[in-house]
XYZ file of C-alpha atoms in Angstrom:
351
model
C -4.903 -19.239 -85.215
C -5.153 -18.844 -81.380
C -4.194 -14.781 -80.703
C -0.720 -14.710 -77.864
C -1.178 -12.994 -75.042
C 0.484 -9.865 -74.730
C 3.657 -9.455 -73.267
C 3.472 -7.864 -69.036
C 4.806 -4.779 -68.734
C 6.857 -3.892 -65.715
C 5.352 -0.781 -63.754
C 8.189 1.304 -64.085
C 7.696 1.594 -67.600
C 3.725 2.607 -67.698
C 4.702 5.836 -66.357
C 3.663 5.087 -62.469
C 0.290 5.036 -63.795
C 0.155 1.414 -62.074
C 0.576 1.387 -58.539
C 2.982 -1.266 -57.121
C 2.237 -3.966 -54.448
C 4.651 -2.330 -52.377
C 2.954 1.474 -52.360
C -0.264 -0.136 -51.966
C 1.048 -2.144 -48.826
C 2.484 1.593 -47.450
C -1.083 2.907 -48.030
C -3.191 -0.261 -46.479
C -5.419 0.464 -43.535
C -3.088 -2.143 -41.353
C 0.301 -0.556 -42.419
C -1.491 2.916 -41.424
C -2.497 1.492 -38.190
C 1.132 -0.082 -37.174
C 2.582 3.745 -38.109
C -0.351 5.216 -35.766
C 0.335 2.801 -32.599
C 4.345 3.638 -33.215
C 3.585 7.140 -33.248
C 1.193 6.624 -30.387
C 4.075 4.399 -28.182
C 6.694 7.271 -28.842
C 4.159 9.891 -28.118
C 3.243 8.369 -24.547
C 7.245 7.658 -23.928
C 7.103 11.419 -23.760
C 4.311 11.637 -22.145
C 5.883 9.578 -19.267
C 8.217 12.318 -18.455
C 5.572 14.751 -17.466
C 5.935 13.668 -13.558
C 9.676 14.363 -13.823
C 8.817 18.425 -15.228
C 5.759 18.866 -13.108
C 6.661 21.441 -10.776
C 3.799 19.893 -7.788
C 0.919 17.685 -7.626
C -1.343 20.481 -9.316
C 0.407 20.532 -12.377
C 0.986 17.192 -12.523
C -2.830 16.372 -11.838
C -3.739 18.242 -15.239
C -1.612 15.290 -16.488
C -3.937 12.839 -15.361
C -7.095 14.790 -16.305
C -6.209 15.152 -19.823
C -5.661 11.202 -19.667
C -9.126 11.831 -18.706
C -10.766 13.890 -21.377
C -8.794 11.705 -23.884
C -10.791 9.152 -23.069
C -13.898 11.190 -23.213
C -13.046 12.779 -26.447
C -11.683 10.164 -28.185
C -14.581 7.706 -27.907
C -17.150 11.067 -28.841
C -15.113 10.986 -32.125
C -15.422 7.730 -32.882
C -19.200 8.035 -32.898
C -19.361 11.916 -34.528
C -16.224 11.926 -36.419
C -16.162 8.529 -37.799
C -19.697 7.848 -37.217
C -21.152 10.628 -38.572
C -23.625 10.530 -35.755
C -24.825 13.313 -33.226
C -24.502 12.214 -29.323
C -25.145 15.147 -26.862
C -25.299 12.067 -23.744
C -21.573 12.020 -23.536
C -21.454 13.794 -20.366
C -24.543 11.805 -18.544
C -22.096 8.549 -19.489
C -19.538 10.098 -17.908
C -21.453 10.615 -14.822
C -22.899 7.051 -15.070
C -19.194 5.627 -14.681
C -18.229 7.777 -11.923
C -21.863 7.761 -9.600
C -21.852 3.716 -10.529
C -18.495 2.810 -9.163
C -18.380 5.650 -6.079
C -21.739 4.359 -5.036
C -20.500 0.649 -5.232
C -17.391 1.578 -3.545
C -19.231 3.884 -1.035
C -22.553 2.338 0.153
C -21.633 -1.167 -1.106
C -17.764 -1.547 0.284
C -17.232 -3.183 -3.440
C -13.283 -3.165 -4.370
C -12.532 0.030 -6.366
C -10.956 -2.047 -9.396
C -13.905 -3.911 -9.571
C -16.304 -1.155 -9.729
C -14.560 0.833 -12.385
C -14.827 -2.261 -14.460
C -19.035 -2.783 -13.380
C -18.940 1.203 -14.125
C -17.364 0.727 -17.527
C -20.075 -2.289 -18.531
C -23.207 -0.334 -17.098
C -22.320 2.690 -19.497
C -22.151 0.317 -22.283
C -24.901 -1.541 -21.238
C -26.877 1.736 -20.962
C -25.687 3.017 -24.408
C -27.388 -0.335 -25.848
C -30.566 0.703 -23.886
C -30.806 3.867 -25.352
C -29.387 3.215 -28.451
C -32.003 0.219 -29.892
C -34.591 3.122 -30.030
C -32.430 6.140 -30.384
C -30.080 5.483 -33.349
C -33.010 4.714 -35.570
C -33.509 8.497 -35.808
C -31.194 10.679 -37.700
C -30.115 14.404 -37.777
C -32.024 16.757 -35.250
C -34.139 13.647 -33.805
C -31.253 11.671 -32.429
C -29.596 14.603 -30.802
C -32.742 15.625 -29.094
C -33.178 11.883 -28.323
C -30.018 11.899 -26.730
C -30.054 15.238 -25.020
C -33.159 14.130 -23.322
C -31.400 11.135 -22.453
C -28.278 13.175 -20.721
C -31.509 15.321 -18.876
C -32.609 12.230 -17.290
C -29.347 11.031 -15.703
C -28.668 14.644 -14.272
C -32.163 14.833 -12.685
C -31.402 11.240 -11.201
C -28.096 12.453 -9.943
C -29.330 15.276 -8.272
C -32.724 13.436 -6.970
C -31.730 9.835 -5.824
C -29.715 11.489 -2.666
C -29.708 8.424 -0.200
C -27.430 6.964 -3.450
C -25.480 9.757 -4.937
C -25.457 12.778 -2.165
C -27.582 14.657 -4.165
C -26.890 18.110 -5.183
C -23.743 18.266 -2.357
C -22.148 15.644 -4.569
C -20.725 11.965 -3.508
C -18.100 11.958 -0.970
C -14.932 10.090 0.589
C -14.695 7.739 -2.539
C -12.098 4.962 -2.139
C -8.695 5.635 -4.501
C -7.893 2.310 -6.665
C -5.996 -0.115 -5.576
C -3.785 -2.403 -7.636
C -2.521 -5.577 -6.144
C -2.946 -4.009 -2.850
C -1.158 -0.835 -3.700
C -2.923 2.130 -3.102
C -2.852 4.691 -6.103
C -3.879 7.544 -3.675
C -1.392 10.368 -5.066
C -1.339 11.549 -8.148
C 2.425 10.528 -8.673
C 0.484 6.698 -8.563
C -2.423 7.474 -10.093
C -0.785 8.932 -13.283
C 0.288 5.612 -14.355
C -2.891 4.034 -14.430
C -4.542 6.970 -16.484
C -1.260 6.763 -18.759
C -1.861 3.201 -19.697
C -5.516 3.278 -19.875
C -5.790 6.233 -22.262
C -2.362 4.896 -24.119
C -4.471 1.632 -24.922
C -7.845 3.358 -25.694
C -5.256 4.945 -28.585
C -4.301 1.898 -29.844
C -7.699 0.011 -29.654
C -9.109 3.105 -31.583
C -6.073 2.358 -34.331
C -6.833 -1.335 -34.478
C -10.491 -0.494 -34.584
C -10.564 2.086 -37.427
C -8.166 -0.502 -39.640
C -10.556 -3.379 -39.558
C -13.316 -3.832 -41.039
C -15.757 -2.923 -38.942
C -14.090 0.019 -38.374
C -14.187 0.448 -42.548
C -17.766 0.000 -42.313
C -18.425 2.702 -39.938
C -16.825 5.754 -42.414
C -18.908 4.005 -45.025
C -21.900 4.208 -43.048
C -21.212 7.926 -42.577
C -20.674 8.687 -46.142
C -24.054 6.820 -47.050
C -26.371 4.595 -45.371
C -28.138 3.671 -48.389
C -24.710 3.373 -50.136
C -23.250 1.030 -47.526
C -26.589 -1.026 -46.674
C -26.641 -1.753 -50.214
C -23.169 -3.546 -50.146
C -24.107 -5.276 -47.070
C -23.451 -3.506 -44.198
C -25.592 -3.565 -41.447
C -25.860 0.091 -41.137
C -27.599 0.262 -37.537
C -25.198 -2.457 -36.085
C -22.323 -0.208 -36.657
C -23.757 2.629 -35.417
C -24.828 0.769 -32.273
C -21.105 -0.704 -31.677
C -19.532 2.492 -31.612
C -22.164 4.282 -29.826
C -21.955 1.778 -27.025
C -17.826 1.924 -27.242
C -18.027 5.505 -27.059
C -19.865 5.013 -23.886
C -17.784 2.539 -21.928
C -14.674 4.784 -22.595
C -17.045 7.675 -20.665
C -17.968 5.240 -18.559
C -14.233 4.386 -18.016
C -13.373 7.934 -17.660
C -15.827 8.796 -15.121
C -14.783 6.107 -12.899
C -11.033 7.065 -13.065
C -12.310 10.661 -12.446
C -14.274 9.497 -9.108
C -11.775 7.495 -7.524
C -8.459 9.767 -8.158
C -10.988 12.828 -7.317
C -12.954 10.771 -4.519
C -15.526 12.976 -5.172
C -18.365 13.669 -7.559
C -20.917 16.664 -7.944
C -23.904 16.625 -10.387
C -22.500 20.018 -11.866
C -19.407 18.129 -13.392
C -22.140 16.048 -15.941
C -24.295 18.239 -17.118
C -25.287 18.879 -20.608
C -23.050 21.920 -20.945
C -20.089 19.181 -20.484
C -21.576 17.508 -23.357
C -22.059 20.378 -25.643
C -18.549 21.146 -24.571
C -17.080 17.791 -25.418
C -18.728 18.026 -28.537
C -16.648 21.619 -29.338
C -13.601 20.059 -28.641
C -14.116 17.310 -31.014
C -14.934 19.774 -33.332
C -11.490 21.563 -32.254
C -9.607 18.947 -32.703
C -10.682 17.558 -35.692
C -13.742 15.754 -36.958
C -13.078 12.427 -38.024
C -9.161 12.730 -37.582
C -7.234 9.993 -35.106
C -5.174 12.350 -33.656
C -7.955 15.492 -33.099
C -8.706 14.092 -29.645
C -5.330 14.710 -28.088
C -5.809 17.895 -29.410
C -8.850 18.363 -28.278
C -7.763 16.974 -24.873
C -5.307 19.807 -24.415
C -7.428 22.594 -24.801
C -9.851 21.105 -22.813
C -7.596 20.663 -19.681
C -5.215 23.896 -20.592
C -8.136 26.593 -21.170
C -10.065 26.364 -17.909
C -6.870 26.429 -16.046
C -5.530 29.579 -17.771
C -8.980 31.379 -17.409
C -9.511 30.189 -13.864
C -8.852 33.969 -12.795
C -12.065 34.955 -15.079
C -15.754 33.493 -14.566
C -17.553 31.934 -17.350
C -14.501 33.177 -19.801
C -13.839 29.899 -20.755
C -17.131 29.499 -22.666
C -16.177 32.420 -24.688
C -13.140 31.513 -25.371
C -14.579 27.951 -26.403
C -17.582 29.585 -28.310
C -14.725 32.133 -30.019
C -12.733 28.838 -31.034
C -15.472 27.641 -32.622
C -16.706 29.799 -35.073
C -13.044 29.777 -35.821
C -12.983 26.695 -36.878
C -15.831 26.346 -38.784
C -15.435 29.384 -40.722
C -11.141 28.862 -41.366
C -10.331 25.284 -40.263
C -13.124 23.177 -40.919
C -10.689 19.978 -40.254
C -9.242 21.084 -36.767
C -6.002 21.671 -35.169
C -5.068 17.757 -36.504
C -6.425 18.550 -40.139
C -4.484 21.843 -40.154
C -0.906 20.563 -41.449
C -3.300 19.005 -44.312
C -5.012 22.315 -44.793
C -1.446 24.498 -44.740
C -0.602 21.602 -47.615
C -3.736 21.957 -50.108
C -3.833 25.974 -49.510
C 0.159 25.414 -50.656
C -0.850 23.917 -53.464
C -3.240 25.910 -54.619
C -1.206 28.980 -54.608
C 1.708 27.340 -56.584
C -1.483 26.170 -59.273
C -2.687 30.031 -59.211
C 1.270 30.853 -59.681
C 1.684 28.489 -63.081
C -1.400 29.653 -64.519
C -0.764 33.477 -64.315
């Protein structure tokens, strides 16, 4: 006699031991992502009223420089947070985008909008360079590879002076024009930084939801693990090394032209080691530990202005902080606050 096949049982009645298709579509990565870029589009709506509170242009120019460092610390997370990778370069990129399109701009008479793009494909370009040897190492190795790699684009800032100005910096760079408007103030300039950092947020959301974004966290949980289900371990690595570099890129550009200046001090490899503390800061691995990150970046220096070299203790200070109490950053810290809440009402039951 041929057996019947059992009955289906409706997932209400296993208990919610069987996860419906419509929690697992809350949960996918894709849902997550269309919740991050709403968050993200209300976020910068607020964001846009900064120019209306801003007292002057100075306060209203930190608005635009932590555009900036959004850009620089969000694209350093994808590569250490996500990645799993160590980049101590981050800085020299940034100084890559900014020399490349004030030099074009400069000594060249090339359009401003047209060099930040050249400035954000050189950095890229240059982060392939580097990273076909580089991101074969691991651990130690690739951040001394790196590190030697920021060392050299410092000393060629400084040296090359018929290009760059040399150690008295690069002068009387052009502000960006858009369709012949001249974005020469920061009330005009904030826009542009606004949009470009606002879409750097939601390419990073779009990114981390597909698969190759997938295949990046796997990479840093395993190599071995993830090569073995067929992912090309060294290709991801290289993609979002050489992302992480055109958004420096990006951001040193923006910094040149609404700064029209750049100095060899501004890239140096204590900028990277700082960029590197306020991933760390904001939280490792986390999609919204860059803004965080961002803020402190742009707030501390300001509010320490009054005292030399504070702001590196203050920075050093925050980080043993966070290492020893908040390993997962400022973003991670609602999550922390949870778990610690839960373990406390689990120590409560069992006593």
């Amino acid at each position: 006699m041929k057996p019947q096949p059992l009955p289906a049982v409706p997932d209400s009645k296993l208990g919610g031991t069987a996860p419906s298709a419509a929690r697992a579509a809350r949960f996918s990565p894709s849902a997550q992502s269309r919740q991050r870029i709403r968050f993200v589009g209300l976020a910068w709506l607020l964001f846009a009223a900064w120019p209306l509170v801003a007292g002057n242009d100075y306060i209203l120019s930190l608005g635009i420089f932590f555009f900036i460092n959004l850009l620089l610390i969000g694209g350093l997370n994808l590569v250490m947070g996500f990645g799993g990778q160590i980049s101590l370069c981050q800085a020299g990129f940034y100084g890559l985008g900014a020399y490349v399109s004030g030099v074009l701009a400069v000594k060249y008479g090339v359009p401003p909008l047209l060099g930040v793009l050249v400035a954000t494909a050189g950095a890229a370009l240059s982060a392939l360079c580097i990273g076909l040897p580089a991101l074969r190492l691991r651990g130690d190795y690739l951040a001394m590879a790196t590190l030697g790699f920021n060392a050299i684009l410092s000393v060629l800032f400084s040296e090359l002076v018929s290009l760059t100005g040399g150690p008295n910096g690069l002068a009387n760079i052009p502000p960006v024009s858009l369709a012949g408007f001249k974005l020469d103030i920061a009330s005009r300039f904030f826009w542009l930084a606004w949009g470009v950092s606002g879409l750097m947020m939601v390419m990073l959301s779009l990114l981390l939801s597909s698969r190759a974004g997938r295949a990046l966290r796997a990479v840093a949980g395993s190599e071995i693990a993830s090569g073995s289900m067929g992912i090309d371990p060294f290709r991801s690595k290289l993609a979002a090394f050489m992302f992480s570099a055109a958004c420096a890129g990006l951001a040193g550009a923006l910094y040149a032209h609404f700064n029209q200046y750049a100095s060899p001090e501004t890239f140096s490899f204590a900028t990277s080691v700082l960029l590197v503390v306020m991933v760390a800061l904001g939280g490792w691995g986390r999609y919204w530990g860059p803004l965080f990150g961002a803020v402190v970046f742009t707030a501390v220096p300001e509010l320490l202005r009054k005292f030399q070299d504070a702001e590196l203790l203050v920075f050093g200070a925050g980080m043993i902080v966070v290492l020893l109490y908040l390993p997962t950053g400022i973003a991670g810290f609602g999550t922390y606050l949870q778990a610690g809440l839960a373990r406390l009402r689990a120590s409560r039951r069992a006593s």
